[in-house]
Structures are given as C-alpha cells and as structure tokens.
Amino acid sequence: MKHFLDLRLSEFKEWLTRHGQPCFRADQVGHWVCNAPGVPFEQMSDVPKALRTRLAEDFFIWSMRTVAHRTSADGSEKLLLQTADGEHIECVLLRDDKGSRTACISTQVGCAMGCVFCASGLDGLVRNLTAGEIFEELLQLRRLLGPEERLSHIVVMGMGEPLANLERLLQALNRATRRDGLRISARRVTISTVGLPAGIRRLADRGVSYHLAVSLHAPDDELRSRIVPMNEKAGLGAILEAADYYFEKTGRRVTYEYVLLADVNDRPNHAAALADLLRGRNALVNLIPFNPIQGLPYRTPHRDDVRQFAAILDSAGIQVTIRHRKGDTIDAACGQLRRIRSQTPNLPVVQETT
Ligand code: SAH
C-alpha cells in the first residue's frame, strides 16, 4: 500500500495505463481526493467500480491523524497531526475578514536551523516530511472549511526549513496548484526560508513563480549569526545576492521577515542599518513582533518600538508592514504545540476531527 498523495501525476497516469484505464481518470480521482476530502475510493461514484476497488487495494489517502485541534477567537484553527511513524507536526488555517483562507504548513519534523527564538528547532531535526504528508496537511486543513469557503493561499511557514526539503515541497505545491489538485494560484503561495543561498537559486531556476520570503532578523552578520546560527555558513551577502537573483529570474518582489526581539534587534540603530542594507532593492520588510515561547529568554517589543522601527524604514523609502499576531491563544508560532505535546503527553484533544 502506498500513500496516494505521494504519487506524481505522471506516476499515477502510468499506473492507470497499466490497469487499462484512460488518463482522464486522473482528473476524476484527483477531483474527489481534493474536493471531497474524507471520501474513500470506494465512494467515488463516477469512477468505475473495478477501478475503485483496485485503487483501494493499492493506495491509502490519509496517513496522519489529528491529535489536537485548537480554535482561536480570530477564526484561526491549528491542528497537531500524528504521522504514521508517531511523529508530530503542526499546520494552521488562518481566516481573514476579506475571505482569504490561508493554510500554513510544515515541511519537516523539527528543524536543523537552530534559530534561538523559534520553538521548532529547539530539539533539532527529526526527519523530512514526504510530499504526500505535506499535501495531506492542505487536505486536513481544507476539511475544516465551511461549504462557502475555499483555500486561497498557502504559506510555507510552519515547522522546518522548506529549502532543506525542496523537491518534496515542490512536488506537493505542484499538486496544490494543478487542475486535478487544489487549483491555488502559484502567485498565492509563499515560501519562507531562513536563507539558504543555493536553495534560493535552485528555486529561482525552476521557473515557478512562488513568492519568496527570507527570514533576515538582523542587519549585520555579527548579530544575525547570534540569532540565526546557520548564518555563520551562509552570510548575509550571499543570501541577499541569491534573493536578488530570485527577483531577476521571477520578477517577484522578495519579502524580508524580521522578528523583533525586545532589546536584541529592535533598536533604532538596527532599523537604520536594515534600511541601508536594503536600499535600492525592490523589497518589502515584514516586521513580526516576537511571539513568546515558554522557557526562552526573549521578550516581545513594546508597541511604540515596533512603530518606531517601521517609521525609520518607511522614511528611508523601504516598504514595510507589521504582521498582526494571529492565533496567539492556540500557540500558533511554529513548533509550540508539538513541544507542549512532547512535554505533556496527555494533552487534551479539544476537538477530534478524524
Ligand atoms: N524556516 C523558515 C520557516 C520558519 S517559520 C524560515 O526560517 O523562514 C516562519 C517565520 O516565523 C520565520 O520568519 C521565523 O523566523 C518566524 N518565527 C519563528 N518563531 C517565531 C516566534 N516565536 N515569534 C515570531 N516569529 C517567529
């Protein structure tokens, strides 16, 4: 038995041909899997009975089960999913009042990057997710939508470093944007990276027009290496060059994320240095006030400091937005729920969905 969501379209078409079936069945089955999540192969009523039976013999669709489901007052919902091998990953559905429904997904169990303020990497990397598992996160979140809602955006900002698991991520995103998949526009997909120059270039060369967000968090190498240890290897210069290359190749403006940690990287001199670094680039800075994590020594900056930081960038001609925090009450920052679960194995399931 194989995870159906792990199959590439070409592999599924070969499988269909081997079983004497026309290729258009791929669209039919894909439509059921994506638009009626939860329906087993046996109930795909416009698919011939013999084919349904064959599919059910060879494939399974669901590989993960929901072990916790939290809903926040702002409409965000977070799932803690257990993989077949007993690991835990998180994904979040974000709702806004303009009708956007955004899936925030993970690409790895844990993370090897070691950013000092992030819960995902505190215990290191366990393993990469498969393409099927990554896509399944989207389906699990899609199941939470009401009949009038549809998934409109994807942000790859959950646990893990997406560019360290790039091929599997691209396979999952390919299905998400395809006609037999979720039909989400590639322009509404954002990949957030810690900044791996080789990975950014590889993505640029793939000819996909996903939106790239680079987690900068500091305006110089000395400070950045303290906050984002993997910076020692890459270095800001190489990261910015790779991001410039991404812009040249795709024409898509790059976003720079900047988590504000009180008194660490949120001072006016940091804002001025950041403006110098990015001046002349077609860039957007997204300021993210630190989302507190139990046991870590960092603090959320004061609102006035956040505003001042933004004002300094703005007056230097750098485009800037402040990310409003969503899902605070559901521990929405990456990796928090998984950590809580590993420390309290009897974490209550607020709402079981499977
Ligand atoms: N590995 C990718 C995806 C990480 S999550 C990356 O580094 O970009 C997406 C964003 O959330 C990153 O910018 C990350 O630095 C940030 N983040 C992680 N923990 C956070 C926290 N506790 N508060 C605020 N932002 C956080």
mmCIF file of C-alpha atoms and ligand atoms in Angstrom:
data_model
loop_
_atom_site.group_PDB
_atom_site.id
_atom_site.type_symbol
_atom_site.label_atom_id
_atom_site.label_comp_id
_atom_site.label_asym_id
_atom_site.label_seq_id
_atom_site.Cartn_x
_atom_site.Cartn_y
_atom_site.Cartn_z
ATOM 1 C CA MET A 1 0.000 0.000 0.000
ATOM 2 C CA LYS A 2 1.274 3.437 -0.950
ATOM 3 C CA HIS A 3 0.290 6.945 0.113
ATOM 4 C CA PHE A 4 -1.777 8.155 -2.860
ATOM 5 C CA LEU A 5 -0.693 11.749 -2.243
ATOM 6 C CA ASP A 6 2.947 10.740 -2.733
ATOM 7 C CA LEU A 7 2.332 9.809 -6.371
ATOM 8 C CA ARG A 8 3.355 12.232 -9.075
ATOM 9 C CA LEU A 9 0.750 12.856 -11.770
ATOM 10 C CA SER A 10 2.946 11.047 -14.324
ATOM 11 C CA GLU A 11 3.254 8.034 -11.997
ATOM 12 C CA PHE A 12 -0.491 7.885 -11.482
ATOM 13 C CA LYS A 13 -1.089 8.085 -15.217
ATOM 14 C CA GLU A 14 1.345 5.192 -15.736
ATOM 15 C CA TRP A 15 -0.496 3.238 -13.054
ATOM 16 C CA LEU A 16 -3.808 3.951 -14.836
ATOM 17 C CA THR A 17 -2.372 2.839 -18.175
ATOM 18 C CA ARG A 18 -1.044 -0.339 -16.609
ATOM 19 C CA HIS A 19 -4.557 -1.041 -15.361
ATOM 20 C CA GLY A 20 -6.114 -0.400 -18.768
ATOM 21 C CA GLN A 21 -7.645 2.947 -17.790
ATOM 22 C CA PRO A 22 -7.683 6.228 -19.714
ATOM 23 C CA CYS A 23 -5.597 9.103 -18.325
ATOM 24 C CA PHE A 24 -8.595 11.350 -17.725
ATOM 25 C CA ARG A 25 -9.408 9.199 -14.704
ATOM 26 C CA ALA A 26 -6.518 11.018 -13.006
ATOM 27 C CA ASP A 27 -8.551 14.232 -13.072
ATOM 28 C CA GLN A 28 -11.639 12.460 -11.771
ATOM 29 C CA VAL A 29 -9.880 10.791 -8.870
ATOM 30 C CA GLY A 30 -7.887 13.952 -8.127
ATOM 31 C CA HIS A 31 -11.101 15.937 -8.003
ATOM 32 C CA TRP A 32 -12.609 13.596 -5.414
ATOM 33 C CA VAL A 33 -9.497 13.491 -3.272
ATOM 34 C CA CYS A 34 -9.153 17.284 -3.192
ATOM 35 C CA ASN A 35 -12.753 18.430 -3.182
ATOM 36 C CA ALA A 36 -14.371 15.786 -1.070
ATOM 37 C CA PRO A 37 -11.623 15.109 1.454
ATOM 38 C CA GLY A 38 -12.554 12.144 3.565
ATOM 39 C CA VAL A 39 -14.431 10.269 0.837
ATOM 40 C CA PRO A 40 -12.801 6.848 0.375
ATOM 41 C CA PHE A 41 -12.005 5.470 -3.094
ATOM 42 C CA GLU A 42 -14.982 3.100 -2.809
ATOM 43 C CA GLN A 43 -17.413 6.045 -2.810
ATOM 44 C CA MET A 44 -16.059 7.897 -5.856
ATOM 45 C CA SER A 45 -19.309 7.436 -7.713
ATOM 46 C CA ASP A 46 -18.261 8.477 -11.245
ATOM 47 C CA VAL A 47 -15.223 6.180 -11.205
ATOM 48 C CA PRO A 48 -15.808 2.600 -12.471
ATOM 49 C CA LYS A 49 -16.358 0.126 -9.652
ATOM 50 C CA ALA A 50 -13.431 -2.130 -10.611
ATOM 51 C CA LEU A 51 -11.063 0.829 -10.642
ATOM 52 C CA ARG A 52 -12.277 1.991 -7.229
ATOM 53 C CA THR A 53 -11.565 -1.439 -5.799
ATOM 54 C CA ARG A 54 -8.106 -1.519 -7.400
ATOM 55 C CA LEU A 55 -7.261 1.937 -6.039
ATOM 56 C CA ALA A 56 -8.325 0.936 -2.540
ATOM 57 C CA GLU A 57 -6.114 -2.172 -2.770
ATOM 58 C CA ASP A 58 -3.023 -0.240 -3.823
ATOM 59 C CA PHE A 59 -3.318 3.128 -2.059
ATOM 60 C CA PHE A 60 -4.385 4.901 1.092
ATOM 61 C CA ILE A 61 -5.244 8.624 1.127
ATOM 62 C CA TRP A 62 -4.898 9.530 4.804
ATOM 63 C CA SER A 63 -1.666 8.852 6.631
ATOM 64 C CA MET A 64 -1.995 11.212 9.603
ATOM 65 C CA ARG A 65 -4.472 11.596 12.398
ATOM 66 C CA THR A 66 -5.465 14.695 14.344
ATOM 67 C CA VAL A 67 -4.307 14.532 17.950
ATOM 68 C CA ALA A 68 -5.191 18.122 18.886
ATOM 69 C CA HIS A 69 -7.378 20.759 17.271
ATOM 70 C CA ARG A 70 -7.447 24.275 18.638
ATOM 71 C CA THR A 71 -9.623 27.156 17.555
ATOM 72 C CA SER A 72 -8.822 30.766 18.299
ATOM 73 C CA ALA A 73 -11.280 33.661 18.685
ATOM 74 C CA ASP A 74 -9.976 35.240 15.457
ATOM 75 C CA GLY A 75 -11.035 32.156 13.473
ATOM 76 C CA SER A 76 -7.595 30.519 13.198
ATOM 77 C CA GLU A 77 -7.524 26.785 13.701
ATOM 78 C CA LYS A 78 -4.463 24.750 14.458
ATOM 79 C CA LEU A 79 -4.008 21.023 14.017
ATOM 80 C CA LEU A 80 -1.427 18.824 15.652
ATOM 81 C CA LEU A 81 -1.135 15.810 13.368
ATOM 82 C CA GLN A 82 0.442 12.479 14.183
ATOM 83 C CA THR A 83 2.323 10.818 11.337
ATOM 84 C CA ALA A 84 2.247 7.077 10.701
ATOM 85 C CA ASP A 85 5.598 6.696 12.492
ATOM 86 C CA GLY A 86 4.351 8.526 15.598
ATOM 87 C CA GLU A 87 5.927 11.945 14.968
ATOM 88 C CA HIS A 88 4.005 15.203 15.368
ATOM 89 C CA ILE A 89 3.640 18.154 13.019
ATOM 90 C CA GLU A 90 1.577 21.314 13.059
ATOM 91 C CA CYS A 91 -0.438 23.195 10.495
ATOM 92 C CA VAL A 92 -2.723 26.198 10.784
ATOM 93 C CA LEU A 93 -5.742 27.575 8.951
ATOM 94 C CA LEU A 94 -5.873 31.379 9.018
ATOM 95 C CA ARG A 95 -9.039 33.282 8.166
ATOM 96 C CA ASP A 96 -9.266 36.963 7.411
ATOM 97 C CA ASP A 97 -12.347 39.137 7.028
ATOM 98 C CA LYS A 98 -11.747 39.672 3.311
ATOM 99 C CA GLY A 99 -12.405 35.995 2.709
ATOM 100 C CA SER A 100 -8.823 34.742 2.429
ATOM 101 C CA ARG A 101 -8.287 31.266 3.781
ATOM 102 C CA THR A 102 -4.615 30.585 4.245
ATOM 103 C CA ALA A 103 -3.006 27.243 5.003
ATOM 104 C CA CYS A 104 0.246 27.472 6.942
ATOM 105 C CA ILE A 105 2.125 24.197 6.528
ATOM 106 C CA SER A 106 5.218 22.410 7.850
ATOM 107 C CA THR A 107 7.883 20.716 5.743
ATOM 108 C CA GLN A 108 9.920 18.878 8.374
ATOM 109 C CA VAL A 109 9.515 17.268 11.786
ATOM 110 C CA GLY A 110 11.619 19.628 13.884
ATOM 111 C CA CYS A 111 14.247 21.813 12.225
ATOM 112 C CA ALA A 112 18.034 21.877 11.952
ATOM 113 C CA MET A 113 18.468 25.653 11.624
ATOM 114 C CA GLY A 114 18.545 26.410 15.352
ATOM 115 C CA CYS A 115 17.093 29.967 15.331
ATOM 116 C CA VAL A 116 17.324 30.885 19.011
ATOM 117 C CA PHE A 117 13.784 32.288 19.345
ATOM 118 C CA CYS A 118 11.913 29.525 17.486
ATOM 119 C CA ALA A 119 10.221 26.541 19.142
ATOM 120 C CA SER A 120 10.512 24.267 16.082
ATOM 121 C CA GLY A 121 14.241 23.788 16.215
ATOM 122 C CA LEU A 122 14.785 23.505 19.958
ATOM 123 C CA ASP A 123 15.089 19.736 19.725
ATOM 124 C CA GLY A 124 16.752 19.592 16.313
ATOM 125 C CA LEU A 125 15.630 17.889 13.119
ATOM 126 C CA VAL A 126 13.887 14.519 13.193
ATOM 127 C CA ARG A 127 13.135 13.995 9.500
ATOM 128 C CA ASN A 128 11.824 15.489 6.282
ATOM 129 C CA LEU A 129 8.133 15.180 5.541
ATOM 130 C CA THR A 130 7.191 13.305 2.378
ATOM 131 C CA ALA A 131 5.457 15.133 -0.487
ATOM 132 C CA GLY A 132 2.303 13.224 0.425
ATOM 133 C CA GLU A 133 2.422 14.318 4.044
ATOM 134 C CA ILE A 134 2.957 17.952 3.041
ATOM 135 C CA PHE A 135 -0.001 17.824 0.673
ATOM 136 C CA GLU A 136 -2.093 15.990 3.243
ATOM 137 C CA GLU A 137 -1.692 18.952 5.606
ATOM 138 C CA LEU A 138 -3.536 21.025 2.993
ATOM 139 C CA LEU A 139 -6.328 18.481 2.770
ATOM 140 C CA GLN A 140 -6.605 18.183 6.555
ATOM 141 C CA LEU A 141 -6.997 21.980 6.762
ATOM 142 C CA ARG A 142 -9.390 22.022 3.846
ATOM 143 C CA ARG A 143 -11.662 19.684 5.779
ATOM 144 C CA LEU A 144 -12.114 22.414 8.378
ATOM 145 C CA LEU A 145 -13.647 24.839 5.852
ATOM 146 C CA GLY A 146 -17.347 25.510 5.588
ATOM 147 C CA PRO A 147 -19.224 24.943 2.316
ATOM 148 C CA GLU A 148 -18.804 28.585 1.228
ATOM 149 C CA GLU A 149 -15.069 28.689 1.912
ATOM 150 C CA ARG A 150 -12.104 27.689 -0.232
ATOM 151 C CA LEU A 151 -8.387 27.602 0.398
ATOM 152 C CA SER A 152 -6.983 30.684 -1.304
ATOM 153 C CA HIS A 153 -3.386 30.973 -0.075
ATOM 154 C CA ILE A 154 -0.552 28.788 1.164
ATOM 155 C CA VAL A 155 2.282 29.979 3.363
ATOM 156 C CA VAL A 156 5.120 27.558 3.990
ATOM 157 C CA MET A 157 5.854 28.992 7.416
ATOM 158 C CA GLY A 158 5.239 26.065 9.702
ATOM 159 C CA MET A 159 7.863 23.794 11.192
ATOM 160 C CA GLY A 160 11.072 23.140 9.311
ATOM 161 C CA GLU A 161 13.218 24.767 6.651
ATOM 162 C CA PRO A 162 11.401 24.439 3.309
ATOM 163 C CA LEU A 163 14.511 24.791 1.143
ATOM 164 C CA ALA A 164 16.129 21.907 3.024
ATOM 165 C CA ASN A 165 13.298 19.684 1.735
ATOM 166 C CA LEU A 166 12.750 21.453 -1.552
ATOM 167 C CA GLU A 167 11.987 18.641 -4.000
ATOM 168 C CA ARG A 168 9.243 17.146 -1.844
ATOM 169 C CA LEU A 169 7.791 20.568 -1.134
ATOM 170 C CA LEU A 170 7.727 21.419 -4.851
ATOM 171 C CA GLN A 171 6.001 18.131 -5.618
ATOM 172 C CA ALA A 172 3.288 18.933 -3.051
ATOM 173 C CA LEU A 173 2.918 22.539 -4.251
ATOM 174 C CA ASN A 174 2.702 21.359 -7.827
ATOM 175 C CA ARG A 175 -0.358 19.296 -6.901
ATOM 176 C CA ALA A 176 -1.772 22.218 -4.910
ATOM 177 C CA THR A 177 -1.680 24.463 -7.967
ATOM 178 C CA ARG A 178 -2.744 21.873 -10.565
ATOM 179 C CA ARG A 179 -6.107 21.398 -12.245
ATOM 180 C CA ASP A 180 -6.536 17.947 -10.680
ATOM 181 C CA GLY A 181 -5.348 19.391 -7.354
ATOM 182 C CA LEU A 182 -6.440 22.360 -5.299
ATOM 183 C CA ARG A 183 -6.167 24.927 -8.120
ATOM 184 C CA ILE A 184 -4.490 27.509 -5.902
ATOM 185 C CA SER A 185 -2.676 30.164 -7.920
ATOM 186 C CA ALA A 186 1.126 29.879 -7.682
ATOM 187 C CA ARG A 187 1.189 33.605 -7.009
ATOM 188 C CA ARG A 188 -0.652 32.978 -3.768
ATOM 189 C CA VAL A 189 1.962 30.601 -2.437
ATOM 190 C CA THR A 190 4.703 31.959 -0.161
ATOM 191 C CA ILE A 191 7.813 30.004 0.745
ATOM 192 C CA SER A 192 9.606 31.336 3.809
ATOM 193 C CA THR A 193 13.273 30.439 4.178
ATOM 194 C CA VAL A 194 15.958 31.023 6.755
ATOM 195 C CA GLY A 195 18.080 31.983 3.728
ATOM 196 C CA LEU A 196 19.928 29.110 2.071
ATOM 197 C CA PRO A 197 21.587 30.754 -0.968
ATOM 198 C CA ALA A 198 21.950 27.575 -3.040
ATOM 199 C CA GLY A 199 18.319 26.628 -2.348
ATOM 200 C CA ILE A 200 17.053 30.100 -3.294
ATOM 201 C CA ARG A 201 18.921 29.891 -6.615
ATOM 202 C CA ARG A 202 17.647 26.385 -7.264
ATOM 203 C CA LEU A 203 14.082 27.581 -6.662
ATOM 204 C CA ALA A 204 14.616 30.600 -8.945
ATOM 205 C CA ASP A 205 15.819 28.290 -11.733
ATOM 206 C CA ARG A 206 12.739 26.073 -11.501
ATOM 207 C CA GLY A 207 10.556 28.622 -13.253
ATOM 208 C CA VAL A 208 7.801 28.572 -10.631
ATOM 209 C CA SER A 209 6.504 31.949 -9.559
ATOM 210 C CA TYR A 210 6.065 31.367 -5.880
ATOM 211 C CA HIS A 211 6.514 34.295 -3.564
ATOM 212 C CA LEU A 212 9.768 34.152 -1.576
ATOM 213 C CA ALA A 213 10.138 35.401 1.991
ATOM 214 C CA VAL A 214 13.595 35.486 3.553
ATOM 215 C CA SER A 215 13.902 35.483 7.335
ATOM 216 C CA LEU A 216 16.513 38.165 7.918
ATOM 217 C CA HIS A 217 16.071 39.152 11.587
ATOM 218 C CA ALA A 218 19.275 41.224 11.758
ATOM 219 C CA PRO A 219 21.047 43.847 9.614
ATOM 220 C CA ASP A 220 24.621 42.562 10.077
ATOM 221 C CA ASP A 221 26.416 39.223 10.188
ATOM 222 C CA GLU A 222 27.573 39.528 13.764
ATOM 223 C CA LEU A 223 24.066 39.911 15.201
ATOM 224 C CA ARG A 224 22.455 37.578 12.685
ATOM 225 C CA SER A 225 24.820 34.736 13.494
ATOM 226 C CA ARG A 226 23.849 35.064 17.143
ATOM 227 C CA ILE A 227 20.121 34.852 16.398
ATOM 228 C CA VAL A 228 20.227 32.547 13.362
ATOM 229 C CA PRO A 229 23.250 30.253 13.890
ATOM 230 C CA MET A 230 23.247 28.839 10.378
ATOM 231 C CA ASN A 231 24.150 32.349 9.199
ATOM 232 C CA GLU A 232 27.773 31.567 10.043
ATOM 233 C CA LYS A 233 27.894 29.361 6.964
ATOM 234 C CA ALA A 234 25.848 31.426 4.543
ATOM 235 C CA GLY A 235 26.455 35.072 5.429
ATOM 236 C CA LEU A 236 24.156 37.999 4.641
ATOM 237 C CA GLY A 237 25.983 38.982 1.439
ATOM 238 C CA ALA A 238 25.393 35.617 -0.250
ATOM 239 C CA ILE A 239 21.780 35.492 0.940
ATOM 240 C CA LEU A 240 20.945 38.920 -0.459
ATOM 241 C CA GLU A 241 22.671 38.118 -3.758
ATOM 242 C CA ALA A 242 20.625 34.945 -4.063
ATOM 243 C CA ALA A 243 17.440 36.874 -3.229
ATOM 244 C CA ASP A 244 18.323 39.478 -5.884
ATOM 245 C CA TYR A 245 18.784 36.621 -8.339
ATOM 246 C CA TYR A 246 15.321 35.325 -7.374
ATOM 247 C CA PHE A 247 13.828 38.718 -8.152
ATOM 248 C CA GLU A 248 15.651 38.944 -11.510
ATOM 249 C CA LYS A 249 14.508 35.476 -12.548
ATOM 250 C CA THR A 250 10.898 35.613 -11.371
ATOM 251 C CA GLY A 251 10.092 39.324 -11.277
ATOM 252 C CA ARG A 252 8.566 38.767 -7.875
ATOM 253 C CA ARG A 253 9.374 41.187 -5.099
ATOM 254 C CA VAL A 254 11.096 39.451 -2.194
ATOM 255 C CA THR A 255 9.780 39.876 1.346
ATOM 256 C CA TYR A 256 12.240 40.093 4.225
ATOM 257 C CA GLU A 257 10.857 38.892 7.527
ATOM 258 C CA TYR A 258 12.229 40.421 10.665
ATOM 259 C CA VAL A 259 11.218 39.021 14.050
ATOM 260 C CA LEU A 260 11.516 41.816 16.588
ATOM 261 C CA LEU A 261 13.066 40.710 19.890
ATOM 262 C CA ALA A 262 12.984 43.418 22.559
ATOM 263 C CA ASP A 263 16.416 44.983 23.135
ATOM 264 C CA VAL A 264 18.125 42.423 20.882
ATOM 265 C CA ASN A 265 17.414 43.611 17.326
ATOM 266 C CA ASP A 266 14.630 46.197 17.713
ATOM 267 C CA ARG A 267 16.640 49.395 18.393
ATOM 268 C CA PRO A 268 16.573 52.428 16.054
ATOM 269 C CA ASN A 269 20.186 51.762 15.005
ATOM 270 C CA HIS A 270 19.128 48.288 13.813
ATOM 271 C CA ALA A 271 16.320 49.811 11.758
ATOM 272 C CA ALA A 272 18.705 52.335 10.196
ATOM 273 C CA ALA A 273 21.237 49.617 9.347
ATOM 274 C CA LEU A 274 18.482 47.479 7.836
ATOM 275 C CA ALA A 275 17.381 50.406 5.684
ATOM 276 C CA ASP A 276 20.971 50.819 4.452
ATOM 277 C CA LEU A 277 21.216 47.127 3.666
ATOM 278 C CA LEU A 278 18.013 47.007 1.617
ATOM 279 C CA ARG A 279 18.129 50.444 -0.029
ATOM 280 C CA GLY A 280 17.767 50.251 -3.793
ATOM 281 C CA ARG A 281 16.167 46.804 -3.696
ATOM 282 C CA ASN A 282 12.569 46.113 -4.600
ATOM 283 C CA ALA A 283 11.850 44.660 -1.188
ATOM 284 C CA LEU A 284 9.165 44.523 1.453
ATOM 285 C CA VAL A 285 10.050 44.204 5.121
ATOM 286 C CA ASN A 286 7.566 42.303 7.239
ATOM 287 C CA LEU A 287 8.066 43.036 10.931
ATOM 288 C CA ILE A 288 6.940 40.237 13.241
ATOM 289 C CA PRO A 289 6.757 41.034 16.955
ATOM 290 C CA PHE A 290 8.176 38.012 18.806
ATOM 291 C CA ASN A 291 5.530 35.513 19.848
ATOM 292 C CA PRO A 292 6.628 34.452 23.357
ATOM 293 C CA ILE A 293 7.717 30.872 23.932
ATOM 294 C CA GLN A 294 7.862 29.352 27.359
ATOM 295 C CA GLY A 295 11.373 28.844 28.616
ATOM 296 C CA LEU A 296 13.032 31.245 26.165
ATOM 297 C CA PRO A 297 14.609 34.462 27.452
ATOM 298 C CA TYR A 298 13.261 36.768 24.705
ATOM 299 C CA ARG A 299 10.548 39.380 25.047
ATOM 300 C CA THR A 300 8.001 40.946 22.731
ATOM 301 C CA PRO A 301 8.931 44.539 21.945
ATOM 302 C CA HIS A 302 6.829 47.442 23.094
ATOM 303 C CA ARG A 303 4.234 48.583 20.559
ATOM 304 C CA ASP A 304 5.857 52.015 20.313
ATOM 305 C CA ASP A 305 9.233 50.457 19.499
ATOM 306 C CA VAL A 306 7.647 48.419 16.713
ATOM 307 C CA ARG A 307 6.034 51.572 15.288
ATOM 308 C CA GLN A 308 9.292 53.495 15.524
ATOM 309 C CA PHE A 309 11.211 50.691 13.804
ATOM 310 C CA ALA A 310 8.675 50.715 10.970
ATOM 311 C CA ALA A 311 8.769 54.515 10.725
ATOM 312 C CA ILE A 312 12.549 54.551 10.308
ATOM 313 C CA LEU A 313 12.336 52.060 7.432
ATOM 314 C CA ASP A 314 9.432 53.918 5.894
ATOM 315 C CA SER A 315 11.192 57.271 5.966
ATOM 316 C CA ALA A 316 14.196 55.654 4.258
ATOM 317 C CA GLY A 317 11.877 54.605 1.425
ATOM 318 C CA ILE A 318 11.706 50.924 2.368
ATOM 319 C CA GLN A 319 8.276 49.326 2.130
ATOM 320 C CA VAL A 320 7.263 47.876 5.462
ATOM 321 C CA THR A 321 4.328 46.060 7.064
ATOM 322 C CA ILE A 322 3.757 44.865 10.599
ATOM 323 C CA ARG A 323 2.402 41.356 10.973
ATOM 324 C CA HIS A 324 -0.533 41.333 13.292
ATOM 325 C CA ARG A 325 -0.446 38.357 15.505
ATOM 326 C CA LYS A 326 -2.987 35.712 14.826
ATOM 327 C CA GLY A 327 -3.807 32.618 16.739
ATOM 328 C CA ASP A 328 -1.992 33.623 19.936
ATOM 329 C CA THR A 329 -4.340 31.639 22.099
ATOM 330 C CA ILE A 330 -3.692 28.468 20.135
ATOM 331 C CA ASP A 331 0.108 28.615 20.376
ATOM 332 C CA ALA A 332 0.276 29.305 16.666
ATOM 333 C CA ALA A 333 4.005 30.087 16.489
ATOM 334 C CA CYS A 334 5.841 27.252 14.799
ATOM 335 C CA GLY A 335 6.507 24.178 16.841
ATOM 336 C CA GLN A 336 4.883 25.322 20.051
ATOM 337 C CA LEU A 337 2.072 22.825 20.169
ATOM 338 C CA ARG A 338 4.349 19.926 19.262
ATOM 339 C CA ARG A 339 6.643 20.900 22.125
ATOM 340 C CA ILE A 340 3.819 21.176 24.576
ATOM 341 C CA ARG A 341 2.625 17.760 23.448
ATOM 342 C CA SER A 342 6.039 16.172 23.936
ATOM 343 C CA GLN A 343 6.169 17.597 27.451
ATOM 344 C CA THR A 344 2.549 16.721 28.320
ATOM 345 C CA PRO A 345 1.679 13.510 26.502
ATOM 346 C CA ASN A 346 -1.911 13.624 27.765
ATOM 347 C CA LEU A 347 -2.632 16.952 26.119
ATOM 348 C CA PRO A 348 -6.407 17.049 25.753
ATOM 349 C CA VAL A 349 -7.795 16.922 22.244
ATOM 350 C CA VAL A 350 -10.036 19.967 22.178
ATOM 351 C CA GLN A 351 -11.986 18.739 19.224
ATOM 352 C CA GLU A 352 -11.343 15.467 17.446
ATOM 353 C CA THR A 353 -11.892 15.664 13.713
ATOM 354 C CA THR A 354 -10.916 12.279 12.389
HETATM 355 N N1 SAH B 1 12.372 28.014 8.300
HETATM 356 C C1 SAH B 1 11.585 29.021 7.674
HETATM 357 C C2 SAH B 1 10.133 28.988 8.141
HETATM 358 C C3 SAH B 1 10.023 29.348 9.584
HETATM 359 S S1 SAH B 1 8.530 29.937 10.243
HETATM 360 C C4 SAH B 1 12.187 30.392 7.936
HETATM 361 O O1 SAH B 1 13.126 30.481 8.719
HETATM 362 O O2 SAH B 1 11.718 31.353 7.350
HETATM 363 C C5 SAH B 1 8.180 31.466 9.521
HETATM 364 C C6 SAH B 1 8.658 32.712 10.267
HETATM 365 O O3 SAH B 1 8.265 32.728 11.634
HETATM 366 C C7 SAH B 1 10.165 32.847 10.223
HETATM 367 O O4 SAH B 1 10.499 34.152 9.847
HETATM 368 C C8 SAH B 1 10.538 32.579 11.669
HETATM 369 O O5 SAH B 1 11.772 33.166 11.983
HETATM 370 C C9 SAH B 1 9.361 33.173 12.408
HETATM 371 N N2 SAH B 1 9.234 32.749 13.812
HETATM 372 C C10 SAH B 1 9.633 31.587 14.364
HETATM 373 N N3 SAH B 1 9.379 31.588 15.694
HETATM 374 C C11 SAH B 1 8.800 32.773 15.982
HETATM 375 C C12 SAH B 1 8.321 33.371 17.189
HETATM 376 N N4 SAH B 1 8.358 32.736 18.333
HETATM 377 N N5 SAH B 1 7.779 34.607 17.099
HETATM 378 C C13 SAH B 1 7.709 35.263 15.925
HETATM 379 N N6 SAH B 1 8.151 34.740 14.762
HETATM 380 C C14 SAH B 1 8.697 33.513 14.780
#
